[in-house]
PDB file of C-alpha atoms in Angstrom:
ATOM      1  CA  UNK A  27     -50.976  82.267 -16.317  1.00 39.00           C
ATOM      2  CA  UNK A  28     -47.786  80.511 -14.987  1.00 62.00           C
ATOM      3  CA  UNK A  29     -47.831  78.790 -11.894  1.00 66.00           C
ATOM      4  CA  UNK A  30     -45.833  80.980  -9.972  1.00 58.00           C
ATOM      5  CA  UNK A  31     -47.740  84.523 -11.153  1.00 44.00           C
ATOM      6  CA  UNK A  32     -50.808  82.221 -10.032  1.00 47.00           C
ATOM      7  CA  UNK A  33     -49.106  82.110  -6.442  1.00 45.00           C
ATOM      8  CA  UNK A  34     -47.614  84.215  -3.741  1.00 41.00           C
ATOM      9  CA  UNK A  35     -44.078  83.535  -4.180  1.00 44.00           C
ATOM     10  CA  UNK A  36     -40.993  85.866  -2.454  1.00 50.00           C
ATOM     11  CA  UNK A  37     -37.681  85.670  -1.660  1.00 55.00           C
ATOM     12  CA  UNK A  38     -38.274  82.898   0.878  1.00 55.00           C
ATOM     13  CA  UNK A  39     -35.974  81.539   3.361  1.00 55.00           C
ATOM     14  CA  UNK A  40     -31.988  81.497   3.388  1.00 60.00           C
ATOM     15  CA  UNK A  41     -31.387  78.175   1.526  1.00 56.00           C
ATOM     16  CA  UNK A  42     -28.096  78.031   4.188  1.00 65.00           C
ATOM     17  CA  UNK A  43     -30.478  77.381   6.706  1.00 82.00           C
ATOM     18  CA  UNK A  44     -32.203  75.010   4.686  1.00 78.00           C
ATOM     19  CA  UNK A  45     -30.539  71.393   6.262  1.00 79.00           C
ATOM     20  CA  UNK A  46     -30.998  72.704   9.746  1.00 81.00           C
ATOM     21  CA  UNK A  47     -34.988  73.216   8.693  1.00 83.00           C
ATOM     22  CA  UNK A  48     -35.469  70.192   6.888  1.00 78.00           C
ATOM     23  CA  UNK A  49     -34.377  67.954  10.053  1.00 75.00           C
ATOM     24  CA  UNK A  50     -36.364  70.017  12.445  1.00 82.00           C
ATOM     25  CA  UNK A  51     -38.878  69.571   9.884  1.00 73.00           C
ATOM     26  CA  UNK A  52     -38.899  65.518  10.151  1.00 69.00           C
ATOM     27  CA  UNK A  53     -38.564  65.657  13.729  1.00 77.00           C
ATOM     28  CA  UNK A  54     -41.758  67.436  14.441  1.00 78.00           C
ATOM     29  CA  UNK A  55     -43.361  65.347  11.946  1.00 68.00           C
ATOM     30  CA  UNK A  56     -41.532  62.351  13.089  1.00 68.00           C
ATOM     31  CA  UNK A  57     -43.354  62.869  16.521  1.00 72.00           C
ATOM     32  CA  UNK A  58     -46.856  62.186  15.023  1.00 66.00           C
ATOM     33  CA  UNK A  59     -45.992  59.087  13.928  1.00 61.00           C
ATOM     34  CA  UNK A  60     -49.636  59.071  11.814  1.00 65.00           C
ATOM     35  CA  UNK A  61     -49.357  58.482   7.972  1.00 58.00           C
ATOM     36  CA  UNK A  62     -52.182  60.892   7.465  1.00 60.00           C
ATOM     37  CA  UNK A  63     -53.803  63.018   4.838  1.00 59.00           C
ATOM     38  CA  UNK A  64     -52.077  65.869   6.695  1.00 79.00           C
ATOM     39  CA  UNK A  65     -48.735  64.733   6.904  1.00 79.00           C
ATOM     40  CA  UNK A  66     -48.203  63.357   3.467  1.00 81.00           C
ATOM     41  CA  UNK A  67     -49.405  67.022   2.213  1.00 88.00           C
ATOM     42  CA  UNK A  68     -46.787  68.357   4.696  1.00 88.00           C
ATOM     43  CA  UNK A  69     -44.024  66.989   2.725  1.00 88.00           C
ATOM     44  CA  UNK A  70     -44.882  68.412  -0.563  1.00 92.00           C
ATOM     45  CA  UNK A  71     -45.964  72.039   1.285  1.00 93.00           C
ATOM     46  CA  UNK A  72     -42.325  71.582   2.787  1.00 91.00           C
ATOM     47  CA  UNK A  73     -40.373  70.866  -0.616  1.00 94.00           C
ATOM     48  CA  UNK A  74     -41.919  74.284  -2.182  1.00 95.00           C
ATOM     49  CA  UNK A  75     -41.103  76.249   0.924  1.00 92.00           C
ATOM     50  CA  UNK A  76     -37.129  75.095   1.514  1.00 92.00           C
ATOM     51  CA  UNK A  77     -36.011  73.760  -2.397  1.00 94.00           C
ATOM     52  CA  UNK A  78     -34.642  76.802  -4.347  1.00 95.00           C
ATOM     53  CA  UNK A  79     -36.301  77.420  -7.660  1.00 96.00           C
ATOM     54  CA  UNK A  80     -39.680  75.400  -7.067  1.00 97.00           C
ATOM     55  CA  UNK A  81     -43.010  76.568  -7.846  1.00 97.00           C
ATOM     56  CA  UNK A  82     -44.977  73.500  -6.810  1.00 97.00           C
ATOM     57  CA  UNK A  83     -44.582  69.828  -5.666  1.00 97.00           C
ATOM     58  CA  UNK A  84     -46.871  66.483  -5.606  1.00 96.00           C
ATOM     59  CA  UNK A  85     -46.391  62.982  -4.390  1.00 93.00           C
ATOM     60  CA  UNK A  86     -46.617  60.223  -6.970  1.00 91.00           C
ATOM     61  CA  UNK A  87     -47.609  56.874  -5.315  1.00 89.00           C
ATOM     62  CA  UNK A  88     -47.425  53.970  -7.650  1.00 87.00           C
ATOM     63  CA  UNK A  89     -47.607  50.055  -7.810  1.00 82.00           C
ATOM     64  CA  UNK A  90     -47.231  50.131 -11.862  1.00 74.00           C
ATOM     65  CA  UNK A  91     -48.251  51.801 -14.932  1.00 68.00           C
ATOM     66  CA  UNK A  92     -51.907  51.602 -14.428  1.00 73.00           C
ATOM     67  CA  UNK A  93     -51.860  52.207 -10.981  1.00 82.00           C
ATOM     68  CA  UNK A  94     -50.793  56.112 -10.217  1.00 86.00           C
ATOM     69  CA  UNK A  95     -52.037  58.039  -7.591  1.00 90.00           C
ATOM     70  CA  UNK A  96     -51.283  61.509  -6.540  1.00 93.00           C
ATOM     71  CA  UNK A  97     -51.956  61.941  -2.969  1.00 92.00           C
ATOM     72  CA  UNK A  98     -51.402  65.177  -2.338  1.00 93.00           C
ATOM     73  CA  UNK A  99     -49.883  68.484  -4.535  1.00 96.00           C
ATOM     74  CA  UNK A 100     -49.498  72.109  -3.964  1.00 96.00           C
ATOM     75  CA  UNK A 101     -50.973  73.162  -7.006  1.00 96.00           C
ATOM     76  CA  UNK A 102     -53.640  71.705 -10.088  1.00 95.00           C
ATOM     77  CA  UNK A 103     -50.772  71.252 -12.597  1.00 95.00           C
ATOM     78  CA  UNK A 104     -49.092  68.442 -10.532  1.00 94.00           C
ATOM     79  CA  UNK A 105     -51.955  66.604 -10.481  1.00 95.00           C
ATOM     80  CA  UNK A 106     -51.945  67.251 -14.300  1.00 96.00           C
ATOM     81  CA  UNK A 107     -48.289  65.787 -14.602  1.00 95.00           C
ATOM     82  CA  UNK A 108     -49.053  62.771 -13.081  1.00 91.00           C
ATOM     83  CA  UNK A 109     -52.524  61.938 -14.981  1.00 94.00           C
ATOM     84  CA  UNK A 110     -50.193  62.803 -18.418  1.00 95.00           C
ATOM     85  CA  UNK A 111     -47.898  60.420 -17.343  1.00 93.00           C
ATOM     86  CA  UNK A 112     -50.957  57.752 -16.105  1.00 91.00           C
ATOM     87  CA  UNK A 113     -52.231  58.226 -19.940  1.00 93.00           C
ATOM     88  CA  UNK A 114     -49.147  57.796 -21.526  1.00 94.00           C
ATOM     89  CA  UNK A 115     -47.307  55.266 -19.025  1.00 91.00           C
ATOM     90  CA  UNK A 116     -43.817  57.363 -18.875  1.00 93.00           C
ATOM     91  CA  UNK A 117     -42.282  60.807 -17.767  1.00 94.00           C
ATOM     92  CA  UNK A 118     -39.851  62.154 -14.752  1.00 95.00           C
ATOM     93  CA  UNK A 119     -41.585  61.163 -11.505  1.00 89.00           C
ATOM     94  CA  UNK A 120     -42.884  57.468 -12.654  1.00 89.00           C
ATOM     95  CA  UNK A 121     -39.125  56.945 -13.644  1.00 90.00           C
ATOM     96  CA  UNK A 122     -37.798  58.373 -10.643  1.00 89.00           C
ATOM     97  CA  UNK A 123     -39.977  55.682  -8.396  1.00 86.00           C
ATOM     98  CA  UNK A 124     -39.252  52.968 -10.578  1.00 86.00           C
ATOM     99  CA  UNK A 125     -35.209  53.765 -11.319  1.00 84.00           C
ATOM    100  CA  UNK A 126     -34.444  55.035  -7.628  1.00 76.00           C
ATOM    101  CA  UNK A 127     -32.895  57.880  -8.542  1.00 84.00           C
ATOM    102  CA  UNK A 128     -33.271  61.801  -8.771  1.00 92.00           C
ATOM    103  CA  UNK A 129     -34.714  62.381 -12.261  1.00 95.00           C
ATOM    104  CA  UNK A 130     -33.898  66.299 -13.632  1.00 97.00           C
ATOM    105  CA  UNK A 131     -36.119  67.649 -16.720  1.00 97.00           C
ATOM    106  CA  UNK A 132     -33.817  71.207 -17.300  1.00 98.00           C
ATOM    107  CA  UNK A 133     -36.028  72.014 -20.076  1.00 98.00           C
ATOM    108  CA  UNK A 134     -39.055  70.411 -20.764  1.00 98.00           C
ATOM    109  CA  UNK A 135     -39.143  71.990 -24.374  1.00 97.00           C
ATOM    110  CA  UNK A 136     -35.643  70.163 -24.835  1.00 97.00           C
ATOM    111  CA  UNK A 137     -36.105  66.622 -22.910  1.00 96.00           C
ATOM    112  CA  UNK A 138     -37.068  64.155 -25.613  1.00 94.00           C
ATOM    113  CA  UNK A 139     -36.603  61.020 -23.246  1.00 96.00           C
ATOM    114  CA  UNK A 140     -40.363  60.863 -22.950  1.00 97.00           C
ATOM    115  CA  UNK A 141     -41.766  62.066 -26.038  1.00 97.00           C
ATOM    116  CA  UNK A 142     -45.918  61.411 -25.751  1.00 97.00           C
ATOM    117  CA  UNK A 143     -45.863  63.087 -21.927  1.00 97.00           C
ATOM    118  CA  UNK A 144     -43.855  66.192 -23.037  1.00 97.00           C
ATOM    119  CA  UNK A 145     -45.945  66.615 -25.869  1.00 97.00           C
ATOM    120  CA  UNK A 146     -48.874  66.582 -23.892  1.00 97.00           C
ATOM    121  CA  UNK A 147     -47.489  68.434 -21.025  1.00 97.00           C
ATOM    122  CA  UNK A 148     -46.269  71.260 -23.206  1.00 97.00           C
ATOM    123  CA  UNK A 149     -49.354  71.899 -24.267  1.00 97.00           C
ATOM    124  CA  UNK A 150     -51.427  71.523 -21.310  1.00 97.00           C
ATOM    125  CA  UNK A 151     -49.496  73.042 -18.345  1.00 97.00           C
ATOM    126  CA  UNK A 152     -46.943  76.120 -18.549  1.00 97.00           C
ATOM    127  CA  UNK A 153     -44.159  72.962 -16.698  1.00 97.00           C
ATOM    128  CA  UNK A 154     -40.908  73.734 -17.759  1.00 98.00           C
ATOM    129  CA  UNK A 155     -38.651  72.421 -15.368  1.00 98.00           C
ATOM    130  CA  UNK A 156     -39.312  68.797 -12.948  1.00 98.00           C
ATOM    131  CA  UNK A 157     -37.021  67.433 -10.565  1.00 97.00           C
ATOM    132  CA  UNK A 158     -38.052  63.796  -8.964  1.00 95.00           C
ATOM    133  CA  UNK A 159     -36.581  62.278  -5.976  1.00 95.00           C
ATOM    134  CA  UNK A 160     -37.219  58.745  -4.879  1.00 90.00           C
ATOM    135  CA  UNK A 161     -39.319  58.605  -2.072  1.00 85.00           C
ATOM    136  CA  UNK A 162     -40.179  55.199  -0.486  1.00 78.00           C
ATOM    137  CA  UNK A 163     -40.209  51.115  -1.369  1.00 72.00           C
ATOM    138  CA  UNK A 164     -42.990  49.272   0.491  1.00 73.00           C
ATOM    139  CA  UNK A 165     -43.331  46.247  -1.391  1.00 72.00           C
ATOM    140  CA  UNK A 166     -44.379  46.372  -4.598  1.00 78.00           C
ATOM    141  CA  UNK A 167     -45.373  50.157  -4.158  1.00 81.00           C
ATOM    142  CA  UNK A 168     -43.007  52.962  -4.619  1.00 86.00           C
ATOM    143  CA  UNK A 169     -43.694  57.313  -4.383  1.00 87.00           C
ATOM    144  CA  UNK A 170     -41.857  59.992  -5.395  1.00 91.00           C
ATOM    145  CA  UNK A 171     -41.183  63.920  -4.608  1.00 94.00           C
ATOM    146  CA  UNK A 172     -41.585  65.651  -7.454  1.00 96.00           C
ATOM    147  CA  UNK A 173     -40.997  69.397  -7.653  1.00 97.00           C
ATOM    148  CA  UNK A 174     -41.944  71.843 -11.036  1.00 98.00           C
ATOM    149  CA  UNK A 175     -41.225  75.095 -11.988  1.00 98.00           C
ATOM    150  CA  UNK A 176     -42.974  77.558 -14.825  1.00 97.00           C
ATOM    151  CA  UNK A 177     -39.619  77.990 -16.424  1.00 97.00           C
ATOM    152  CA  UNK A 178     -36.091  76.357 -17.551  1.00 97.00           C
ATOM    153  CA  UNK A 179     -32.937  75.668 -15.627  1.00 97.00           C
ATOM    154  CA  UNK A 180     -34.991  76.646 -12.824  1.00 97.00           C
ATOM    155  CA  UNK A 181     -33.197  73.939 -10.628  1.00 97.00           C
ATOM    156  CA  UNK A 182     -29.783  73.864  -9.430  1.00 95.00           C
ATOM    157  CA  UNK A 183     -27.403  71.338  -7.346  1.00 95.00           C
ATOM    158  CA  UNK A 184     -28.316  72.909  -4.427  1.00 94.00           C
ATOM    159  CA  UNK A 185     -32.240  71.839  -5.377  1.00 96.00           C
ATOM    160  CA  UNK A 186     -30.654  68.354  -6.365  1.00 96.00           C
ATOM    161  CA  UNK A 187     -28.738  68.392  -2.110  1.00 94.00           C
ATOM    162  CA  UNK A 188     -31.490  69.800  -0.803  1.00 94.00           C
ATOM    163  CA  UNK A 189     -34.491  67.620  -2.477  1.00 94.00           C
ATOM    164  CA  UNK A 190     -32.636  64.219  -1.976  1.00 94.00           C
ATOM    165  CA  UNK A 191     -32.000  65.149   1.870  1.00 93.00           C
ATOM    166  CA  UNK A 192     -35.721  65.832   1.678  1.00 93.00           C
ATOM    167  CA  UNK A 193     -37.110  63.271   0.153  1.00 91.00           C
ATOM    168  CA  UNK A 194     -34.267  61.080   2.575  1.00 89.00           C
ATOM    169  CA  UNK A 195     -36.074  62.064   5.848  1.00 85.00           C
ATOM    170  CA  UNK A 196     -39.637  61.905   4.732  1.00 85.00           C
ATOM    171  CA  UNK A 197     -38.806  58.988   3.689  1.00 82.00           C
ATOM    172  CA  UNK A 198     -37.765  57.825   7.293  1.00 82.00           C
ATOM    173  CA  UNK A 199     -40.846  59.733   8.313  1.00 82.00           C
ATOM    174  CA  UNK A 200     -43.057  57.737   6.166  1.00 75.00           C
ATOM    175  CA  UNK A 201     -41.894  54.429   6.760  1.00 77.00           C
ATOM    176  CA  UNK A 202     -42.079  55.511  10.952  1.00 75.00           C
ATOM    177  CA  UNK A 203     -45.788  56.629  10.447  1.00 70.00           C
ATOM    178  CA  UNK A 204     -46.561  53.388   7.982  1.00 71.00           C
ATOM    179  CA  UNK A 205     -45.323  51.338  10.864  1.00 71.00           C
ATOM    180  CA  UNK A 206     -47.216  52.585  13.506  1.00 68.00           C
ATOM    181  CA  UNK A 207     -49.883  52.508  11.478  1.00 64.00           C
ATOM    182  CA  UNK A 208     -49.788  48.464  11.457  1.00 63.00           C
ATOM    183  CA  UNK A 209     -48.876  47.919  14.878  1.00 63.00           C
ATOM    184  CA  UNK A 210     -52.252  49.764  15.843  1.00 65.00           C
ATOM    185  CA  UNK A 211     -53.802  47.764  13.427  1.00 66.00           C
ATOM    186  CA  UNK A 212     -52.364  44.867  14.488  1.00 67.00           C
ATOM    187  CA  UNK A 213     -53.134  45.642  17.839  1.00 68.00           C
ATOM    188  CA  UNK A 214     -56.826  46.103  17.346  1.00 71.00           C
ATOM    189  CA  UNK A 215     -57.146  42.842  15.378  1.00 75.00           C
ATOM    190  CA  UNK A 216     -55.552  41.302  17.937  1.00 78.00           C
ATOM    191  CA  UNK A 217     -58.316  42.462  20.503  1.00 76.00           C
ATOM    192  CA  UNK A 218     -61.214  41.724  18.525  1.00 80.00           C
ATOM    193  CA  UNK A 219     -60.177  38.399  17.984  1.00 81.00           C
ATOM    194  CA  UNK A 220     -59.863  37.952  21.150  1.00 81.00           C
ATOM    195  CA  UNK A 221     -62.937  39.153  21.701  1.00 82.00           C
ATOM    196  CA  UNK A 222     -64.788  36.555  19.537  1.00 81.00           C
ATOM    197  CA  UNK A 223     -62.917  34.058  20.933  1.00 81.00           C
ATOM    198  CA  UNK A 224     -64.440  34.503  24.041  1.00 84.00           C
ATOM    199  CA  UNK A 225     -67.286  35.312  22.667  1.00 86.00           C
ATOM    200  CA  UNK A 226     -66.918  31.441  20.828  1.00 85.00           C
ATOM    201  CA  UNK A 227     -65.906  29.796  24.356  1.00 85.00           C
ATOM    202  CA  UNK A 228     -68.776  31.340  26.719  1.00 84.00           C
ATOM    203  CA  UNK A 229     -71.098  30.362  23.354  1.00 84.00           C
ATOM    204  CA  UNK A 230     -70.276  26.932  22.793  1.00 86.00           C
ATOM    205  CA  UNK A 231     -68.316  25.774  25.424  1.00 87.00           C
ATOM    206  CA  UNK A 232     -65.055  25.430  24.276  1.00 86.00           C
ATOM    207  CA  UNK A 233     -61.538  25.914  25.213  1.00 88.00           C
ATOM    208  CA  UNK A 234     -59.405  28.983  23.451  1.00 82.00           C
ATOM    209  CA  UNK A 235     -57.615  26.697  20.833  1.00 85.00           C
ATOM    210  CA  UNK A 236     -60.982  25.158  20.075  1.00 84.00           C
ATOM    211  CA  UNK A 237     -62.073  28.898  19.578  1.00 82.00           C
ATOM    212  CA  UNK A 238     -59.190  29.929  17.575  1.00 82.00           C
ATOM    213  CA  UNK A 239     -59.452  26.948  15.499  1.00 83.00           C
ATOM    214  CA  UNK A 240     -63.596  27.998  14.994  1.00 85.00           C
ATOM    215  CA  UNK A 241     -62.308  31.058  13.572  1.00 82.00           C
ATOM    216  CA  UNK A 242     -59.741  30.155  12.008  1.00 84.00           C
ATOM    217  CA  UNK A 243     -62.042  27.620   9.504  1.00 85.00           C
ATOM    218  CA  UNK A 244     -64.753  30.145   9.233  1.00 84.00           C
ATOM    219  CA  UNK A 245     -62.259  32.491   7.963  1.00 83.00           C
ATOM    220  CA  UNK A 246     -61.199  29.755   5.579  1.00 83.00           C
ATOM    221  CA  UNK A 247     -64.423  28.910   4.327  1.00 84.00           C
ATOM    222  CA  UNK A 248     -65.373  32.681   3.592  1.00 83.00           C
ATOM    223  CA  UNK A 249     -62.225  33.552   2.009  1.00 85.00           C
ATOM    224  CA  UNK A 250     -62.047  36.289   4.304  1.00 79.00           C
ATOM    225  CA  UNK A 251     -59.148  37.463   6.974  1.00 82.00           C
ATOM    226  CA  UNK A 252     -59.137  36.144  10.198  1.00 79.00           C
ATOM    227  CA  UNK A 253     -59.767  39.516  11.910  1.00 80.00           C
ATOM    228  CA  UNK A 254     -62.649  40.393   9.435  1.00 83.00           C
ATOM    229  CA  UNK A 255     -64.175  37.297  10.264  1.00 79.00           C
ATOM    230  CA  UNK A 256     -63.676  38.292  14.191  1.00 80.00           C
ATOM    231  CA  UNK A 257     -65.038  41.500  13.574  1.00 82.00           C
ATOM    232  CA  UNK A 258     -68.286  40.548  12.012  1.00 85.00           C
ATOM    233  CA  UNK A 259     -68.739  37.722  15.290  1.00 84.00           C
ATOM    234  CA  UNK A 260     -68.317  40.799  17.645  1.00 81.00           C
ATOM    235  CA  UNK A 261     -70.781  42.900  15.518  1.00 82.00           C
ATOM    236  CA  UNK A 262     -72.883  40.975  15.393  1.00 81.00           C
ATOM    237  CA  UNK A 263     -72.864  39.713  19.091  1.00 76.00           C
ATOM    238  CA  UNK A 264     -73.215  43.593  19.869  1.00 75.00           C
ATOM    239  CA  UNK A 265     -76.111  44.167  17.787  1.00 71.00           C
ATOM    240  CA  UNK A 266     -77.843  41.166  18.976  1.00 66.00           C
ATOM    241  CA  UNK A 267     -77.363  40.738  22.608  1.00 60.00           C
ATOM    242  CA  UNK A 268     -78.780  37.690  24.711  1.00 51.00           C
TER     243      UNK A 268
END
């Protein structure tokens, strides 16, 4: 059974409206500002709704060959696609978030550029037609939107417009959330090593740079972050009271 017989697929919305969508789309995620579970499956949920011709969509997250992760997809064979390309180290979305560039498979049965994942895939999922749009750069990590159809030439320029200005503002939306992300967590380290600074002063009797300089060696010592080390002093303090 094909992937789109497997799901409720109609008409769906007028792809004219489509831009107008996709921005209200990363505003309203935009405003959560959370780089959760949730959110990251929004984007793929999104690219199956508004892209013309797509029967499902993953994210690939990856950091190199052996490290490929699929955090979310709309249906079992994109998780397939990206643990074929994990085996065999190549295919469409891995070489769209390496290359930085939108990656179009027209015919799967026809692509030879990746010979050991079409074989595979061929055989293993009814994929005929993948479309991959670069998705983020965070240091040495990089993801992709990928989008898959049960049949050939299912995609289109307007798929190719549409995905990139997709993938463009979840991108935006990603980075936003990722941020936020490490200013809370900076924020919280911050308080907890403040917190077992004093915690070090009131102890021993010591001024704050004599406290921060306490931690700062213990951290050293340990091989272990500064805030970890913070952590366990305020833990510990808690669970132990005078």
């Amino acid at each position: 059974m094909g992937m789109a017989s497997a799901m409720s697929v109609d008409d769906g919305p007028d792809p004219r409206d489509a831009p107008s969508r996709i921005a209200e789309i990363a505003r309203r995620l935009y405003e959560r500002r959370t780089l959760d579970g949730a959110l990251v499956a929004e984007f793929a949920e999104h690219a199956v709704a508004e892209l013309p011709g797509v029967d499902c969509a993953s994210i690939t997250v990856t950091s190199g060959p052996d490290d490929i992760d699929t955090p979310t997809a709309t249906h079992p064979c994109a998780v397939r696609i990206d643990d074929i390309q994990r085996r065999h180290r190549e295919g469409p979305c891995l070489a769209s978030a390496w290359q930085n560039k939108t990656v179009h498979v027209a015919d799967l049965e026809a692509d030879a550029r990746w010979p050991k994942f079409r074989t595979e895939a061929l055989r293993t999922t009814p994929v005929r037609s993948i479309m991959g749009f670069r998705l983020f750069v965070s240091g040495k990590t990089m993801g992709a939107l990928n989008v898959f159809a049960d049949r050939p030439a299912a995609f289109d320029e307007e798929t190719a417009r549409l995905g990139t200005l997709l993938a463009t503002h979840s991108a935006l939306v990603w980075d936003a959330a990722r941020r936020e992300t490490q200013f809370q967590e900076a924020l919280a380290s911050r308080d907890v090593i403040g917190q077992a600074k004093g915690m070090i002063m009131e102890r021993y009797g010591v001024d704050a740079n004599q406290a921060f300089d306490m931690l700062r060696q213990l951290s050293h010592d340990a091989n272990v972050a500064l805030a970890a080390v913070a952590a366990k002093i305020v833990d510990a303090a808690q669970s132990n009271p005078l």
